[in-house]
């Protein structure tokens, strides 16, 4: 519950599912309520009158988020910084589909372009604005595209209008090409959270993975090609399901992070053991294990790798995707291998690899990584990792990364 009608207002308190209240007024898709104990505040309509996990209105709204502009002449920027070029302005009550979030900047579908807008200038609600399907290719154009892609093993398809192809794999590098929704590019590889692509006119650059879908199996094929020379069989891997017992981790409705991480670890363990890997778990059930003993289990076992499994949370419900953290430079190769596999196999966007000063990986000898496999605060992420198929894809991604990591 917040002090005003928007997520930019301070949180006044947290209220439990099922709490009773009276509505005083409504504004900007928020309810001003008063609780039975006399305390008042604002809650969003999409979290009212139902559980977080089973909100019918949320389900009807689709699998995205809408940004509603809160004032006139709000600048829209080319990159995820207010120091970048202004590409246009948005006005009060205009609505745009949200594509991604980077810090305090929101990536939106801005007309026929991609733009960034400060988060404190918008209201965020679940939903999707129906977009025009885009111009259909003529038979001749489709034939030319097919002929171009026939020279490559895989393709990447833009999922938004005006996608930016950049000179480097970063949000602030030069834009060298603008693509159209459903435009196909040749897949050349991956770098961080970007696809390395080639346009039909020969332009090569980098396309953010949250703006595209890949049909590539390059990472899977790489793991398969190296399987016979991998020394993964007989390795000892420690899996660390985050939280447990009295520490539930992040919570969304009736879902608790501790249960999701344990289920994930159990599926990963099963697949690794099928390939001859010795797997140790820092916890096998819903028990509390402090941070230091988790690293001790790994170090004392003299195991070959430590993988801590988590599901993240953020105040903004638009924050999404997977992230792989490392502490020591010697852990970077494993983190990059895992990230590349997740980016190719998982339905959520990849946020890349990052340095993380987390005790469980700081106290563990390398290679040690911590993987955030989605956001408990994002209903679309929760929907994705509520499916059994999600855990299988996580397991296959980790297995493939380990196969590549351990070579003769």
Short mmCIF file of C-alpha atoms in Angstrom, two decimals:
data_model
loop_
_atom_site.label_atom_id
_atom_site.label_comp_id
_atom_site.label_asym_id
_atom_site.label_seq_id
_atom_site.Cartn_x
_atom_site.Cartn_y
_atom_site.Cartn_z
CA UNK A 1 0.00 0.00 0.00
CA UNK A 2 1.42 3.37 -1.04
CA UNK A 3 1.05 7.02 -0.05
CA UNK A 4 -0.32 7.99 -3.46
CA UNK A 5 -1.80 6.60 -6.70
CA UNK A 6 1.35 5.28 -8.37
CA UNK A 7 4.44 3.15 -7.85
CA UNK A 8 6.59 6.28 -7.57
CA UNK A 9 5.00 6.99 -4.18
CA UNK A 10 6.58 5.59 -1.02
CA UNK A 11 5.30 2.30 0.40
CA UNK A 12 3.38 2.99 3.59
CA UNK A 13 2.87 -0.64 4.59
CA UNK A 14 2.29 -4.13 3.25
CA UNK A 15 -1.14 -5.74 3.52
CA UNK A 16 -2.01 -9.41 3.35
CA UNK A 17 -4.05 -11.16 0.69
CA UNK A 18 -7.69 -11.22 1.77
CA UNK A 19 -7.49 -8.02 3.82
CA UNK A 20 -10.83 -6.17 3.99
CA UNK A 21 -11.11 -2.50 3.07
CA UNK A 22 -13.46 0.27 1.94
CA UNK A 23 -12.81 2.24 -1.24
CA UNK A 24 -12.68 6.02 -0.77
CA UNK A 25 -11.93 6.99 -4.38
CA UNK A 26 -10.22 5.79 -7.56
CA UNK A 27 -7.56 7.57 -9.62
CA UNK A 28 -5.20 6.49 -12.43
CA UNK A 29 -6.19 2.80 -12.01
CA UNK A 30 -5.49 2.97 -8.26
CA UNK A 31 -7.89 2.64 -5.32
CA UNK A 32 -7.67 4.91 -2.27
CA UNK A 33 -8.70 2.54 0.53
CA UNK A 34 -9.17 2.48 4.28
CA UNK A 35 -8.48 -0.70 6.23
CA UNK A 36 -10.48 -2.05 9.16
CA UNK A 37 -7.81 -0.64 11.52
CA UNK A 38 -8.38 2.89 10.17
CA UNK A 39 -5.16 3.13 8.16
CA UNK A 40 -5.51 4.38 4.59
CA UNK A 41 -3.45 4.34 1.41
CA UNK A 42 -3.43 3.45 -2.26
CA UNK A 43 -3.34 0.05 -3.95
CA UNK A 44 -3.34 -0.74 -7.71
CA UNK A 45 -6.58 -2.02 -9.21
CA UNK A 46 -4.86 -5.05 -10.71
CA UNK A 47 -3.87 -6.34 -7.27
CA UNK A 48 -7.23 -5.74 -5.63
CA UNK A 49 -10.10 -8.15 -4.93
CA UNK A 50 -8.16 -11.31 -5.80
CA UNK A 51 -4.96 -13.16 -5.13
CA UNK A 52 -1.83 -12.06 -6.94
CA UNK A 53 -1.52 -15.40 -8.65
CA UNK A 54 -5.12 -15.66 -9.84
CA UNK A 55 -6.23 -12.16 -10.79
CA UNK A 56 -8.79 -12.60 -13.57
CA UNK A 57 -8.48 -9.04 -14.80
CA UNK A 58 -4.72 -9.48 -15.00
CA UNK A 59 -5.15 -12.65 -17.01
CA UNK A 60 -7.55 -10.95 -19.41
CA UNK A 61 -5.13 -8.07 -19.83
CA UNK A 62 -2.57 -10.23 -21.61
CA UNK A 63 1.07 -10.88 -20.93
CA UNK A 64 2.53 -7.40 -20.95
CA UNK A 65 2.52 -3.97 -19.35
CA UNK A 66 1.29 -0.57 -20.47
CA UNK A 67 2.92 2.77 -19.66
CA UNK A 68 0.45 5.63 -19.16
CA UNK A 69 2.11 9.05 -19.31
CA UNK A 70 1.31 11.27 -16.32
CA UNK A 71 2.00 14.76 -17.75
CA UNK A 72 2.49 16.69 -20.99
CA UNK A 73 5.71 17.03 -23.00
CA UNK A 74 7.60 14.15 -21.43
CA UNK A 75 10.81 13.48 -23.33
CA UNK A 76 11.34 10.10 -24.99
CA UNK A 77 15.01 9.19 -25.36
CA UNK A 78 16.98 7.16 -27.86
CA UNK A 79 18.96 5.25 -25.19
CA UNK A 80 18.42 4.26 -21.55
CA UNK A 81 19.77 7.59 -20.29
CA UNK A 82 18.33 11.10 -20.07
CA UNK A 83 21.67 12.29 -21.47
CA UNK A 84 20.93 10.59 -24.79
CA UNK A 85 19.18 12.11 -27.81
CA UNK A 86 15.51 13.09 -27.44
CA UNK A 87 13.53 11.37 -30.22
CA UNK A 88 10.11 12.76 -29.34
CA UNK A 89 7.67 13.68 -26.60
CA UNK A 90 4.76 11.91 -24.96
CA UNK A 91 1.75 13.64 -23.45
CA UNK A 92 -0.62 13.17 -20.54
CA UNK A 93 -2.64 9.93 -20.62
CA UNK A 94 -0.96 8.57 -23.76
CA UNK A 95 -0.37 4.83 -23.51
CA UNK A 96 2.52 2.74 -24.81
CA UNK A 97 3.49 -0.92 -24.64
CA UNK A 98 6.41 -1.57 -22.30
CA UNK A 99 9.19 -3.70 -23.77
CA UNK A 100 11.86 -3.73 -21.05
CA UNK A 101 13.18 -1.92 -18.00
CA UNK A 102 16.75 -0.81 -17.34
CA UNK A 103 17.19 0.87 -13.96
CA UNK A 104 14.89 3.89 -13.81
CA UNK A 105 14.30 3.92 -17.57
CA UNK A 106 11.46 2.11 -19.35
CA UNK A 107 11.84 0.84 -22.92
CA UNK A 108 8.59 1.48 -24.84
CA UNK A 109 7.17 0.96 -28.31
CA UNK A 110 7.08 4.63 -29.32
CA UNK A 111 5.04 4.98 -32.51
CA UNK A 112 7.12 3.15 -35.16
CA UNK A 113 10.28 3.38 -33.11
CA UNK A 114 11.82 2.16 -29.87
CA UNK A 115 12.28 4.74 -27.12
CA UNK A 116 13.09 5.12 -23.44
CA UNK A 117 11.09 7.12 -20.91
CA UNK A 118 11.83 7.84 -17.23
CA UNK A 119 9.91 5.50 -14.96
CA UNK A 120 8.80 8.36 -12.69
CA UNK A 121 6.93 9.95 -15.61
CA UNK A 122 4.55 7.04 -16.18
CA UNK A 123 2.00 4.80 -14.50
CA UNK A 124 2.43 1.07 -15.11
CA UNK A 125 -0.53 -1.29 -15.47
CA UNK A 126 -0.87 -4.83 -16.85
CA UNK A 127 -2.08 -5.19 -20.41
CA UNK A 128 -1.14 -5.01 -24.06
CA UNK A 129 -2.10 -2.39 -26.65
CA UNK A 130 -2.93 -4.16 -29.89
CA UNK A 131 -0.46 -3.12 -32.55
CA UNK A 132 -0.87 -2.99 -36.31
CA UNK A 133 0.50 -6.23 -37.75
CA UNK A 134 3.01 -4.42 -39.93
CA UNK A 135 3.37 -4.48 -43.69
CA UNK A 136 3.22 -7.95 -45.20
CA UNK A 137 6.07 -8.94 -47.48
CA UNK A 138 5.31 -9.45 -51.15
CA UNK A 139 6.02 -12.87 -52.62
CA UNK A 140 9.17 -11.47 -54.21
CA UNK A 141 10.38 -9.96 -50.92
CA UNK A 142 9.70 -13.18 -49.04
CA UNK A 143 11.59 -15.19 -51.66
CA UNK A 144 14.54 -12.81 -51.35
CA UNK A 145 14.49 -13.12 -47.55
CA UNK A 146 14.33 -16.91 -47.73
CA UNK A 147 17.24 -16.97 -50.18
CA UNK A 148 19.28 -14.72 -47.88
CA UNK A 149 18.59 -16.79 -44.76
CA UNK A 150 19.33 -20.05 -46.59
CA UNK A 151 23.02 -19.16 -46.30
CA UNK A 152 22.83 -19.18 -42.49
CA UNK A 153 22.04 -21.81 -39.89
CA UNK A 154 19.51 -19.74 -37.95
CA UNK A 155 17.55 -16.51 -37.90
CA UNK A 156 16.33 -13.86 -35.47
CA UNK A 157 12.92 -12.20 -35.84
CA UNK A 158 12.15 -8.69 -34.55
CA UNK A 159 9.16 -8.61 -32.19
CA UNK A 160 8.68 -4.82 -32.14
CA UNK A 161 8.54 -2.02 -34.69
CA UNK A 162 11.61 0.12 -35.25
CA UNK A 163 14.05 -2.20 -33.46
CA UNK A 164 17.55 -0.78 -33.19
CA UNK A 165 20.54 -2.66 -34.56
CA UNK A 166 23.56 -1.22 -32.79
CA UNK A 167 27.27 -1.20 -33.57
CA UNK A 168 28.14 -2.79 -30.23
CA UNK A 169 26.35 -5.00 -27.71
CA UNK A 170 25.21 -2.12 -25.50
CA UNK A 171 22.23 0.23 -25.18
CA UNK A 172 24.34 3.35 -25.70
CA UNK A 173 26.25 2.33 -28.84
CA UNK A 174 25.53 3.78 -32.28
CA UNK A 175 22.29 2.78 -34.02
CA UNK A 176 23.30 1.56 -37.48
CA UNK A 177 20.01 0.08 -38.68
CA UNK A 178 16.32 0.20 -37.81
CA UNK A 179 14.28 -2.92 -38.39
CA UNK A 180 10.57 -3.52 -38.78
CA UNK A 181 8.33 -5.78 -36.73
CA UNK A 182 8.62 -9.41 -37.94
CA UNK A 183 11.74 -8.57 -39.97
CA UNK A 184 14.14 -11.50 -40.07
CA UNK A 185 17.89 -11.28 -39.59
CA UNK A 186 20.63 -13.87 -39.97
CA UNK A 187 21.83 -15.16 -36.60
CA UNK A 188 25.61 -14.84 -36.22
CA UNK A 189 25.97 -15.47 -32.49
CA UNK A 190 25.49 -13.91 -29.07
CA UNK A 191 27.27 -11.34 -26.96
CA UNK A 192 25.92 -10.66 -23.51
CA UNK A 193 22.20 -9.93 -23.76
CA UNK A 194 22.40 -9.22 -27.49
CA UNK A 195 22.07 -11.24 -30.66
CA UNK A 196 24.78 -10.67 -33.23
CA UNK A 197 22.80 -10.38 -36.46
CA UNK A 198 23.09 -9.52 -40.13
CA UNK A 199 20.42 -7.67 -42.10
CA UNK A 200 19.52 -8.52 -45.66
CA UNK A 201 21.38 -5.42 -46.91
CA UNK A 202 24.58 -6.73 -45.30
CA UNK A 203 24.53 -4.58 -42.16
CA UNK A 204 25.96 -6.44 -39.17
CA UNK A 205 25.23 -5.40 -35.61
CA UNK A 206 23.63 -6.24 -32.30
CA UNK A 207 19.94 -6.61 -31.47
CA UNK A 208 18.71 -6.70 -27.85
CA UNK A 209 17.28 -10.12 -27.03
CA UNK A 210 14.12 -8.64 -25.46
CA UNK A 211 13.20 -7.19 -28.87
CA UNK A 212 13.56 -10.41 -30.82
CA UNK A 213 13.01 -14.15 -30.94
CA UNK A 214 15.65 -16.58 -32.13
CA UNK A 215 15.15 -19.93 -33.82
CA UNK A 216 18.81 -20.69 -33.23
CA UNK A 217 19.98 -23.94 -31.69
CA UNK A 218 23.62 -22.86 -31.88
CA UNK A 219 24.26 -23.23 -28.15
CA UNK A 220 22.47 -26.57 -28.02
CA UNK A 221 24.40 -27.76 -31.07
CA UNK A 222 27.67 -26.63 -29.52
CA UNK A 223 26.98 -28.65 -26.39
CA UNK A 224 26.05 -31.71 -28.45
CA UNK A 225 29.20 -31.43 -30.57
CA UNK A 226 31.38 -31.24 -27.46
CA UNK A 227 29.56 -33.93 -25.48
CA UNK A 228 32.00 -36.68 -26.51
CA UNK A 229 35.04 -34.67 -25.40
CA UNK A 230 33.51 -33.33 -22.21
CA UNK A 231 34.85 -34.46 -18.85
CA UNK A 232 31.58 -33.68 -17.10
CA UNK A 233 31.03 -37.32 -16.10
CA UNK A 234 32.32 -37.80 -12.56
CA UNK A 235 32.43 -34.09 -11.77
CA UNK A 236 30.90 -32.98 -8.47
CA UNK A 237 28.52 -30.04 -8.68
CA UNK A 238 26.91 -28.35 -5.68
CA UNK A 239 23.41 -26.97 -6.24
CA UNK A 240 22.24 -24.35 -3.78
CA UNK A 241 18.45 -23.80 -3.71
CA UNK A 242 18.13 -20.29 -2.28
CA UNK A 243 16.36 -19.56 1.02
CA UNK A 244 14.39 -22.25 2.89
CA UNK A 245 12.66 -22.89 6.22
CA UNK A 246 11.97 -19.64 8.05
CA UNK A 247 13.39 -17.67 5.11
CA UNK A 248 10.78 -17.77 2.31
CA UNK A 249 12.64 -15.43 -0.03
CA UNK A 250 10.50 -13.42 -2.43
CA UNK A 251 6.74 -14.03 -2.24
CA UNK A 252 3.99 -13.64 -4.82
CA UNK A 253 0.53 -14.74 -3.76
CA UNK A 254 0.85 -18.32 -2.56
CA UNK A 255 4.22 -18.80 -4.29
CA UNK A 256 7.35 -18.59 -2.18
CA UNK A 257 10.82 -18.39 -3.68
CA UNK A 258 12.18 -21.09 -1.37
CA UNK A 259 9.80 -23.66 -2.88
CA UNK A 260 10.47 -22.65 -6.47
CA UNK A 261 14.25 -22.80 -6.03
CA UNK A 262 14.02 -26.25 -4.42
CA UNK A 263 11.86 -27.60 -7.24
CA UNK A 264 14.27 -26.14 -9.79
CA UNK A 265 17.27 -27.70 -8.06
CA UNK A 266 15.59 -31.11 -7.91
CA UNK A 267 14.95 -31.08 -11.67
CA UNK A 268 18.51 -29.91 -12.42
CA UNK A 269 19.91 -32.58 -10.09
CA UNK A 270 17.99 -35.33 -11.84
CA UNK A 271 19.23 -34.37 -15.30
CA UNK A 272 22.85 -33.92 -14.21
CA UNK A 273 22.85 -37.32 -12.51
CA UNK A 274 21.57 -38.88 -15.74
CA UNK A 275 24.85 -37.70 -17.30
CA UNK A 276 27.05 -39.14 -14.57
CA UNK A 277 27.48 -35.98 -12.51
CA UNK A 278 27.75 -36.25 -8.73
CA UNK A 279 25.34 -33.69 -7.30
CA UNK A 280 25.34 -32.32 -3.76
CA UNK A 281 22.55 -30.07 -2.48
CA UNK A 282 22.93 -27.46 0.25
CA UNK A 283 19.40 -28.39 1.30
CA UNK A 284 17.17 -31.28 0.26
CA UNK A 285 13.93 -30.02 1.79
CA UNK A 286 12.28 -26.98 3.35
CA UNK A 287 14.93 -26.30 5.97
CA UNK A 288 16.83 -23.13 6.82
CA UNK A 289 20.55 -23.15 5.99
CA UNK A 290 22.60 -20.04 6.74
CA UNK A 291 24.78 -18.51 4.03
CA UNK A 292 28.19 -19.48 5.39
CA UNK A 293 27.41 -23.22 5.72
CA UNK A 294 26.25 -23.30 2.10
CA UNK A 295 29.71 -22.28 0.91
CA UNK A 296 31.31 -24.60 3.49
CA UNK A 297 29.46 -27.61 2.04
CA UNK A 298 30.95 -26.82 -1.35
CA UNK A 299 34.48 -25.98 -0.23
CA UNK A 300 34.80 -28.96 2.11
CA UNK A 301 33.57 -31.35 -0.58
CA UNK A 302 36.24 -29.98 -2.93
CA UNK A 303 33.55 -29.95 -5.59
CA UNK A 304 34.06 -28.69 -9.13
CA UNK A 305 31.42 -25.95 -9.35
CA UNK A 306 28.89 -24.14 -7.15
CA UNK A 307 25.56 -23.03 -8.63
CA UNK A 308 23.14 -21.04 -6.46
CA UNK A 309 19.56 -20.87 -7.75
CA UNK A 310 17.27 -17.92 -7.03
CA UNK A 311 14.22 -16.04 -8.32
CA UNK A 312 14.49 -12.27 -8.03
CA UNK A 313 12.05 -9.53 -7.02
CA UNK A 314 11.80 -5.81 -7.68
CA UNK A 315 9.50 -3.00 -6.65
CA UNK A 316 8.56 -2.39 -10.29
CA UNK A 317 6.49 -5.24 -11.72
CA UNK A 318 7.92 -4.70 -15.23
CA UNK A 319 11.43 -5.86 -14.31
CA UNK A 320 11.91 -9.26 -15.91
CA UNK A 321 14.36 -11.87 -17.10
CA UNK A 322 17.30 -14.02 -16.06
CA UNK A 323 20.68 -12.86 -14.75
CA UNK A 324 23.86 -14.80 -13.99
CA UNK A 325 26.17 -13.40 -11.29
CA UNK A 326 29.84 -14.15 -10.63
CA UNK A 327 32.23 -12.83 -7.96
CA UNK A 328 35.66 -14.06 -9.03
CA UNK A 329 37.05 -13.58 -12.55
CA UNK A 330 37.71 -17.32 -12.69
CA UNK A 331 33.93 -17.83 -12.57
CA UNK A 332 33.25 -15.67 -15.64
CA UNK A 333 33.58 -18.46 -18.25
CA UNK A 334 30.97 -20.62 -16.51
CA UNK A 335 28.67 -17.63 -16.00
CA UNK A 336 28.89 -16.73 -19.69
CA UNK A 337 28.26 -20.31 -20.79
CA UNK A 338 25.17 -20.54 -18.59
CA UNK A 339 23.92 -17.13 -19.72
CA UNK A 340 24.30 -18.04 -23.40
CA UNK A 341 22.31 -21.24 -22.90
CA UNK A 342 19.55 -19.47 -20.94
CA UNK A 343 19.30 -16.75 -23.56
CA UNK A 344 18.69 -19.32 -26.28
CA UNK A 345 16.38 -21.73 -24.46
CA UNK A 346 14.34 -19.71 -21.98
CA UNK A 347 11.13 -17.75 -22.71
CA UNK A 348 12.32 -14.79 -20.62
CA UNK A 349 14.79 -12.14 -21.72
CA UNK A 350 18.40 -12.44 -20.62
CA UNK A 351 19.86 -9.59 -18.57
CA UNK A 352 23.37 -10.90 -19.18
CA UNK A 353 26.15 -11.66 -16.70
CA UNK A 354 27.09 -9.33 -13.86
CA UNK A 355 29.49 -9.06 -10.95
CA UNK A 356 27.66 -9.85 -7.72
CA UNK A 357 29.00 -9.45 -4.20
CA UNK A 358 26.87 -12.27 -2.74
CA UNK A 359 28.26 -14.14 0.25
CA UNK A 360 27.50 -17.63 -1.07
CA UNK A 361 29.62 -17.08 -4.19
CA UNK A 362 32.13 -14.75 -2.52
CA UNK A 363 32.97 -17.43 0.06
CA UNK A 364 33.04 -20.26 -2.50
CA UNK A 365 36.13 -21.12 -4.50
CA UNK A 366 35.63 -20.54 -8.23
CA UNK A 367 33.85 -21.40 -10.35
CA UNK A 368 30.84 -20.27 -8.36
CA UNK A 369 27.80 -18.53 -9.82
CA UNK A 370 24.38 -17.32 -8.68
CA UNK A 371 21.52 -17.46 -11.18
CA UNK A 372 18.37 -15.35 -10.91
CA UNK A 373 15.87 -17.29 -13.03
CA UNK A 374 13.03 -14.76 -13.23
CA UNK A 375 11.15 -12.25 -11.12
CA UNK A 376 8.61 -13.20 -8.47
CA UNK A 377 7.33 -9.61 -8.75
CA UNK A 378 6.50 -9.90 -12.46
CA UNK A 379 3.25 -11.80 -13.18
CA UNK A 380 4.45 -12.76 -16.66
CA UNK A 381 7.66 -14.27 -15.27
CA UNK A 382 5.65 -16.14 -12.64
CA UNK A 383 3.36 -17.51 -15.32
CA UNK A 384 6.42 -18.77 -17.22
CA UNK A 385 8.11 -20.51 -14.30
CA UNK A 386 4.85 -22.01 -13.07
CA UNK A 387 5.16 -24.48 -15.95
CA UNK A 388 7.12 -27.73 -15.53
CA UNK A 389 8.68 -27.16 -18.94
CA UNK A 390 10.47 -24.11 -17.53
CA UNK A 391 12.46 -26.17 -15.02
CA UNK A 392 13.40 -28.67 -17.72
CA UNK A 393 14.78 -25.83 -19.84
CA UNK A 394 16.76 -24.49 -16.87
CA UNK A 395 18.20 -27.95 -16.28
CA UNK A 396 19.14 -28.43 -19.93
CA UNK A 397 20.75 -24.97 -20.03
CA UNK A 398 22.91 -25.73 -16.99
CA UNK A 399 23.84 -29.18 -18.31
CA UNK A 400 24.84 -27.76 -21.70
CA UNK A 401 26.92 -25.04 -20.05
CA UNK A 402 28.76 -27.58 -17.90
CA UNK A 403 29.42 -29.83 -20.92
CA UNK A 404 31.03 -26.87 -22.70
CA UNK A 405 32.86 -25.74 -19.57
CA UNK A 406 34.54 -29.09 -18.92
CA UNK A 407 36.54 -30.24 -21.92
CA UNK A 408 39.46 -32.65 -22.24
#
